[in-house]
mmCIF file of C-alpha atoms in Angstrom:
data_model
loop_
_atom_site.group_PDB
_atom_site.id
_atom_site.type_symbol
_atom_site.label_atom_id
_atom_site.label_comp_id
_atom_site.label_asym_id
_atom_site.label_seq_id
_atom_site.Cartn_x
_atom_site.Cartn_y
_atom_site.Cartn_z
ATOM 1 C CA UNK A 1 0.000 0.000 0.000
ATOM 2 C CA UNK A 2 1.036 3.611 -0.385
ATOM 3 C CA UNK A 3 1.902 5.904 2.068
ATOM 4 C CA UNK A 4 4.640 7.453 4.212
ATOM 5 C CA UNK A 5 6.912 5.125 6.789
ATOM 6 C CA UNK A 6 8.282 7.180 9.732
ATOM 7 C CA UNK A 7 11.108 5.591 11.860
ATOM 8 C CA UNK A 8 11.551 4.368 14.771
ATOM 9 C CA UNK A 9 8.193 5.410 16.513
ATOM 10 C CA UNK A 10 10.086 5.978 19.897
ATOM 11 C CA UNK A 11 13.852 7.351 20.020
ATOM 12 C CA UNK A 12 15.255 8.627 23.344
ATOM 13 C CA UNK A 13 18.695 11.039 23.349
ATOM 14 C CA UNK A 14 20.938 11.767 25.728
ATOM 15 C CA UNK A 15 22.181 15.118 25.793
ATOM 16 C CA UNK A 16 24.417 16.672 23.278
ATOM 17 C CA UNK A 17 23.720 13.666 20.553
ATOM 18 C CA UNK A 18 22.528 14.118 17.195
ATOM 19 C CA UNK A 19 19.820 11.774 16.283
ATOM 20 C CA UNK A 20 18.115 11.114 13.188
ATOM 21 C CA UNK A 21 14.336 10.304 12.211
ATOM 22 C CA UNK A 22 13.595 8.482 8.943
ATOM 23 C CA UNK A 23 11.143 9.442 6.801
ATOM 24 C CA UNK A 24 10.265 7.401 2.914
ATOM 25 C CA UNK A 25 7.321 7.762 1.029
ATOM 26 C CA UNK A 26 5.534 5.704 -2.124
ATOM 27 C CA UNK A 27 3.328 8.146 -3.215
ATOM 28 C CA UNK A 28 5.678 9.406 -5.845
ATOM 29 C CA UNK A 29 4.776 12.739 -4.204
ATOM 30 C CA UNK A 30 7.722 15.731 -5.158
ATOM 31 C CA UNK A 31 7.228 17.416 -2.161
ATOM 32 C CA UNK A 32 7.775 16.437 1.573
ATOM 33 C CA UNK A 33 7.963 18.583 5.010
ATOM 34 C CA UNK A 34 8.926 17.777 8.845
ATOM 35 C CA UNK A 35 6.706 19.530 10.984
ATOM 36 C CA UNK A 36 7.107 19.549 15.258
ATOM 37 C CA UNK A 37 4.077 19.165 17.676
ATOM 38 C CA UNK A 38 3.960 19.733 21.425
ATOM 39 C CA UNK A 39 1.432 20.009 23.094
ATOM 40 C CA UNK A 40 -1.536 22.462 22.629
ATOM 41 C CA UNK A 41 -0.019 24.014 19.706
ATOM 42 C CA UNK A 42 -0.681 23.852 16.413
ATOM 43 C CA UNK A 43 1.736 22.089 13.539
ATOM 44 C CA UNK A 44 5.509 24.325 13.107
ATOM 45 C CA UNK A 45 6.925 23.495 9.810
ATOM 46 C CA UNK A 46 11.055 22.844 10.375
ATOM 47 C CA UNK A 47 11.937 22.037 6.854
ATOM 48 C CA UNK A 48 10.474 21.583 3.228
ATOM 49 C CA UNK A 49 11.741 19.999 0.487
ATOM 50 C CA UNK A 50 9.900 21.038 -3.095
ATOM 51 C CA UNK A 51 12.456 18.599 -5.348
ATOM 52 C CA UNK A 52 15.154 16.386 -4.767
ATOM 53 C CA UNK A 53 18.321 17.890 -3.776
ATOM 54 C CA UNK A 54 16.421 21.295 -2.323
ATOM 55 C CA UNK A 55 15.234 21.849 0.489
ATOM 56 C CA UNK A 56 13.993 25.146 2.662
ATOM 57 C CA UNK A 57 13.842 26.053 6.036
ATOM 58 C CA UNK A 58 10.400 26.474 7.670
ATOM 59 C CA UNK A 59 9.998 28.373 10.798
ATOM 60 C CA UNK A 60 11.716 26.851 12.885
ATOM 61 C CA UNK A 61 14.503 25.094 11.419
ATOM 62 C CA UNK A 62 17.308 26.015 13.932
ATOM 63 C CA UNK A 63 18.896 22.749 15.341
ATOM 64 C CA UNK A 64 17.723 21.195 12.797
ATOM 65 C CA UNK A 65 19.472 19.308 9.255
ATOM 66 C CA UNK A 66 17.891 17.687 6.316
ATOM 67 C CA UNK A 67 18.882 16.268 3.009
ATOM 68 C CA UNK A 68 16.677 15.370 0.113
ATOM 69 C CA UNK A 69 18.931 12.449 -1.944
ATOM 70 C CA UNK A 70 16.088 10.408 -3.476
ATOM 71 C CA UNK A 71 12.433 11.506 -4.144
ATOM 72 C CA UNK A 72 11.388 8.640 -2.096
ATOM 73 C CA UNK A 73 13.276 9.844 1.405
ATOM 74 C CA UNK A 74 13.782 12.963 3.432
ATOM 75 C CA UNK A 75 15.728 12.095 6.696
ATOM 76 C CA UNK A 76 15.485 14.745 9.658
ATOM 77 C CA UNK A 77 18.599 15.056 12.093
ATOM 78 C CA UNK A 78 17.966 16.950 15.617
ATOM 79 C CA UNK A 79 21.382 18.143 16.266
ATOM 80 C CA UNK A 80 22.647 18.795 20.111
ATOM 81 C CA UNK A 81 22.225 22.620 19.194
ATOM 82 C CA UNK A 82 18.311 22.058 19.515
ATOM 83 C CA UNK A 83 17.843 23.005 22.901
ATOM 84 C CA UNK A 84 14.479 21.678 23.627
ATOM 85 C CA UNK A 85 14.209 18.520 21.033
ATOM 86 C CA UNK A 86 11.817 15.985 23.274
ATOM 87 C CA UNK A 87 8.825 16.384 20.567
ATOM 88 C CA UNK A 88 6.509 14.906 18.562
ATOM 89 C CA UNK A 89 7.363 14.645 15.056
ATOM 90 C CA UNK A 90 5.952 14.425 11.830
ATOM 91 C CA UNK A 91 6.434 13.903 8.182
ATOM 92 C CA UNK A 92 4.401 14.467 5.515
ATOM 93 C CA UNK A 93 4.192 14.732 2.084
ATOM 94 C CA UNK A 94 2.112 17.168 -0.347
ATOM 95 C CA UNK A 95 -0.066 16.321 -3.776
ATOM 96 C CA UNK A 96 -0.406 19.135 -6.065
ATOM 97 C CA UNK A 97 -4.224 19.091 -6.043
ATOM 98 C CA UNK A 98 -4.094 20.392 -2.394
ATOM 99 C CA UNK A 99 -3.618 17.374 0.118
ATOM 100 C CA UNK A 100 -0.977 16.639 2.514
ATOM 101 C CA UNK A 101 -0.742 13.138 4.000
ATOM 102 C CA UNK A 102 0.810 12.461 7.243
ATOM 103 C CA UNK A 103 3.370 9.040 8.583
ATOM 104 C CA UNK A 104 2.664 7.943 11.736
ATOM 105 C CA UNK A 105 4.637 10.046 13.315
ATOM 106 C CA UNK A 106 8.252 9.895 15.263
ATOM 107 C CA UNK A 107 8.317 10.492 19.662
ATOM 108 C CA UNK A 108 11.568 11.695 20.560
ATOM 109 C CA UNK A 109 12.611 11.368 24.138
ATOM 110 C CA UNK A 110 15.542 13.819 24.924
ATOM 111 C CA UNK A 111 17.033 12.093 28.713
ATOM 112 C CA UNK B 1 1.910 35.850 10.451
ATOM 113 C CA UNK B 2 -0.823 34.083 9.223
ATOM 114 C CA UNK B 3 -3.026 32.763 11.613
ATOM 115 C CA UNK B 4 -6.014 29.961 12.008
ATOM 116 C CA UNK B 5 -8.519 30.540 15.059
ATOM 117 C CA UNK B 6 -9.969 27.131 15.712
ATOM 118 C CA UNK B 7 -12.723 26.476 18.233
ATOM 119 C CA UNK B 8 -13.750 26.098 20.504
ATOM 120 C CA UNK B 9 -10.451 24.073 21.951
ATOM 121 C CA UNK B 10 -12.078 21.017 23.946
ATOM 122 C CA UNK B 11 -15.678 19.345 23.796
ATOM 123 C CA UNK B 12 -17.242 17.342 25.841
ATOM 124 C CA UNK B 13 -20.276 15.600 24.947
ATOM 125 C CA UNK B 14 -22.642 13.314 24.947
ATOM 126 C CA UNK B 15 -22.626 9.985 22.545
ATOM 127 C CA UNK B 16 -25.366 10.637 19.590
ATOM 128 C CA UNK B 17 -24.873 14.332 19.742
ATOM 129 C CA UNK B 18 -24.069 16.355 16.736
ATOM 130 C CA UNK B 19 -20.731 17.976 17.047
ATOM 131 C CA UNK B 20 -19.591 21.849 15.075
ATOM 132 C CA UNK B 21 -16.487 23.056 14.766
ATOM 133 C CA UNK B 22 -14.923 26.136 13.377
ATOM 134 C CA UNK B 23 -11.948 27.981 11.577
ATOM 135 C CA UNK B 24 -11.545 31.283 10.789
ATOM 136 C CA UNK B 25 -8.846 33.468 9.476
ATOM 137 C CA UNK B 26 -8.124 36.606 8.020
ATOM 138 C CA UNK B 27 -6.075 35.650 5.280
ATOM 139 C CA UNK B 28 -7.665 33.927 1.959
ATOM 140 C CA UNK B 29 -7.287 30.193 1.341
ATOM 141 C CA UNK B 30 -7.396 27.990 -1.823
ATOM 142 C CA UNK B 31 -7.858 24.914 -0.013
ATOM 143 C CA UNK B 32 -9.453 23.806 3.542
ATOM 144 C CA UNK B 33 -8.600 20.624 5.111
ATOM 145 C CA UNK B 34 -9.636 18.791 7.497
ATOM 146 C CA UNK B 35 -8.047 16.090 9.990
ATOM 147 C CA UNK B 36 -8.166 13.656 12.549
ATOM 148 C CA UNK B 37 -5.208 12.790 15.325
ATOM 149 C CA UNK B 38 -5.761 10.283 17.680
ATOM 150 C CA UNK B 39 -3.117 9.783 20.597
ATOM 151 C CA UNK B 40 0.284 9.584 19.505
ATOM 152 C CA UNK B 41 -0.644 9.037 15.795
ATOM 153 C CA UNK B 42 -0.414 10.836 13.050
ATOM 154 C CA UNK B 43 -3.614 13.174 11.230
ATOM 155 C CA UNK B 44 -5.339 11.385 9.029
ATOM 156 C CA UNK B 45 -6.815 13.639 6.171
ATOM 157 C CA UNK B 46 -10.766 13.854 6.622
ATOM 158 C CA UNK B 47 -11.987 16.124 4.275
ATOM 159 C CA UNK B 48 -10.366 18.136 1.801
ATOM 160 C CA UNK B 49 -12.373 21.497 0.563
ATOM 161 C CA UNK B 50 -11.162 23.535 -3.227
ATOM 162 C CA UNK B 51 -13.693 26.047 -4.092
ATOM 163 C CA UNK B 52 -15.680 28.334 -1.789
ATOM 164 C CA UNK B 53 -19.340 27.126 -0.702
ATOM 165 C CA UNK B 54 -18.012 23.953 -1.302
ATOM 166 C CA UNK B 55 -19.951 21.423 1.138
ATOM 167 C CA UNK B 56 -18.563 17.830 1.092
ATOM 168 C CA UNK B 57 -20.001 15.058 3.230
ATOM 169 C CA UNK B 58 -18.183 11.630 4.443
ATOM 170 C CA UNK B 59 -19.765 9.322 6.378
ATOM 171 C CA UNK B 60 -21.158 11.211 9.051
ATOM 172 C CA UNK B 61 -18.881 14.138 8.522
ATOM 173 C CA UNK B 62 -19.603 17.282 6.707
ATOM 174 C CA UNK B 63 -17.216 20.098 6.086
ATOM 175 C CA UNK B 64 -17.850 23.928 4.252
ATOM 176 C CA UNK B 65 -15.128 26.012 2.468
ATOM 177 C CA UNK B 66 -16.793 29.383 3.726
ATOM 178 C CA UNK B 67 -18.063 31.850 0.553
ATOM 179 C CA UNK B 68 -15.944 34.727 1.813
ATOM 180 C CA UNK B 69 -12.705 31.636 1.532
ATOM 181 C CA UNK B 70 -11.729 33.034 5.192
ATOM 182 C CA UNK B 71 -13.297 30.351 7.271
ATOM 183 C CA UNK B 72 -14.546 26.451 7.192
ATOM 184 C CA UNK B 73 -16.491 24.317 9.462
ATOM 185 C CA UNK B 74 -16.656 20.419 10.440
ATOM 186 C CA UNK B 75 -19.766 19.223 11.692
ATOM 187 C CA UNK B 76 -19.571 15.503 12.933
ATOM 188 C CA UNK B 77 -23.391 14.200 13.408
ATOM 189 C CA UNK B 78 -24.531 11.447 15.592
ATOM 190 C CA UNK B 79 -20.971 11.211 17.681
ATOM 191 C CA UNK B 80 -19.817 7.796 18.268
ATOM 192 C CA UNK B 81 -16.669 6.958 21.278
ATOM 193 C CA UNK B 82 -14.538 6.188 18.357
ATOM 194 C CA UNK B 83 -15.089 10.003 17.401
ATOM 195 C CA UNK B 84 -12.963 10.812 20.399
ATOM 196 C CA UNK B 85 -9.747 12.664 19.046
ATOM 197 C CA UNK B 86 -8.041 15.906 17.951
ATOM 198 C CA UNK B 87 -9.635 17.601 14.954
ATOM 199 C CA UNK B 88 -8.053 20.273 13.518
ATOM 200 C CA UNK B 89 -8.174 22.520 10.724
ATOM 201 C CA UNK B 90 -5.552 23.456 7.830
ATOM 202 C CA UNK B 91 -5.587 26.066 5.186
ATOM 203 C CA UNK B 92 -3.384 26.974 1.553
ATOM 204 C CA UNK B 93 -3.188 30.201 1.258
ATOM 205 C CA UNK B 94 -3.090 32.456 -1.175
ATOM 206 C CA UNK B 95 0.358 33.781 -2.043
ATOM 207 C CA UNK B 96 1.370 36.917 -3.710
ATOM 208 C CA UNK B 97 3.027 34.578 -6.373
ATOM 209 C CA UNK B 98 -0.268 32.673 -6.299
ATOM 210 C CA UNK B 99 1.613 29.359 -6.419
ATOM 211 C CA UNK B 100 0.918 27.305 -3.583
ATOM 212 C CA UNK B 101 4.066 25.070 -2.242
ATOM 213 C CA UNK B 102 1.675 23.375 0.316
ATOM 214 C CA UNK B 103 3.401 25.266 3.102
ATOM 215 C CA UNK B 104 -0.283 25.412 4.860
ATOM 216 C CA UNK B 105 -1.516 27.378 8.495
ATOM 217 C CA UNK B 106 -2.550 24.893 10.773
ATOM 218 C CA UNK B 107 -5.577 25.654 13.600
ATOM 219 C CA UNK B 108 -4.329 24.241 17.285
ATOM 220 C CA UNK B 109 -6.901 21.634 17.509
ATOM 221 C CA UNK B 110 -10.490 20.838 18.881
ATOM 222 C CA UNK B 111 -10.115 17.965 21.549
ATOM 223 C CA UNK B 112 -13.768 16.318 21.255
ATOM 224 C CA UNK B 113 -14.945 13.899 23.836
ATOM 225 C CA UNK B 114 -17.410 11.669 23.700
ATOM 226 C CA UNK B 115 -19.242 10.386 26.857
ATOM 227 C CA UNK B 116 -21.020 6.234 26.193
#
């Protein structure tokens, strides 16, 4: 079946490692995005990726890295400079007749 | 920035009750959408809404892309326990390019529960 595979589901980090949270998608979609929830606020985009090997930051992409290398994938890294990284996040990728689908999401423990 | 105002926040209610929710902005949108997150989940995409007055139905959800294409609602009819979630609202606004790179405003949730 299509859709978008987020890895692992739970990740715990001690301080002042870099961790990274998979993201691949078989929806042949060109765009993809990481967004960050906590609790009792709303989505906040960190990074978009239009086409492979480009990628943007969204607004709050500060302690955070991406690459886009294949359509199909677009890792996220929280580096130690993220000061507050224990989060919920998600991927998700965007048709162009106006949807965005969601993976299942990534929790990451910081301890 | 751009801003959605979702409400109200929680609900509480009573199984077989009809359910409304709202979003409202003062920016213009091409698209409305509408999700579902349960617990430690991802959304799941509900309803998606493309032209003003638009009113789309599934299942036992309905969902209006507002004439003045500032504001949408969700009405969920005959609530269910398996209703019980976080609904929340996104928008694709219009851009001064008017391209749209799916970079879409996001409400901050309605938290419905639903009591047997």
């Amino acid at each position: 079946d299509g859709g978008i595979t987020q890895s692992p589901k739970y990740l715990f980090r001690k301080e002042g490692q870099n961790v990274t949270l998979s993201c691949e998608q078989n929806l042949n979609h060109d765009a993809m995005y990481w967004y960050r929830q906590d609790p009792g606020q709303g989505l906040r985009l960190i990074y978009y990726s239009q086409i492979v090997n480009d990628f943007q930051k969204g607004d709050i992409a500060e302690g955070y890295s991406v690459s886009r290398e294949k359509k199909e994938s677009f890792p996220l890294t929280v580096t130690s400079a993220q000061k507050n990284p224990t989060a919920f996040y998600l991927c998700a990728s965007w048709t162009y007749t106006g949807e965005l689908f969601f993976g299942e999401g990534s929790r990451l423990t910081v301890l | 920035g751009q801003q959605l105002n979702q409400s109200p926040q929680s609900m509480f209610i009573q199984e077989g009750e009809d359910v409304s929710m709202n979003c409202t902005s003062s920016s213009i949108f091409n698209t409305w959408l509408w999700y579902k997150q349960d617990p430690g989940e991802g959304p799941v995409l509900l309803i998606a809404l493309y032209k003003a007055g638009e009113l789309t139905s599934n299942g036992r959800l309905t969902a209006q892309f507002g004439i003045t294409r500032k504001d949408s609602f969700l009405n969920i009819s005959a609530s269910i326990p398996s209703d019980v979630g976080i609904y929340f609202c996104a928008g694709d606004p219009i851009r001064n390019y008017g391209g749209s790179q799916g970079n879409l405003i996001f409400g901050k949730g309605t938290k419905l529960s639903v009591k047997p």
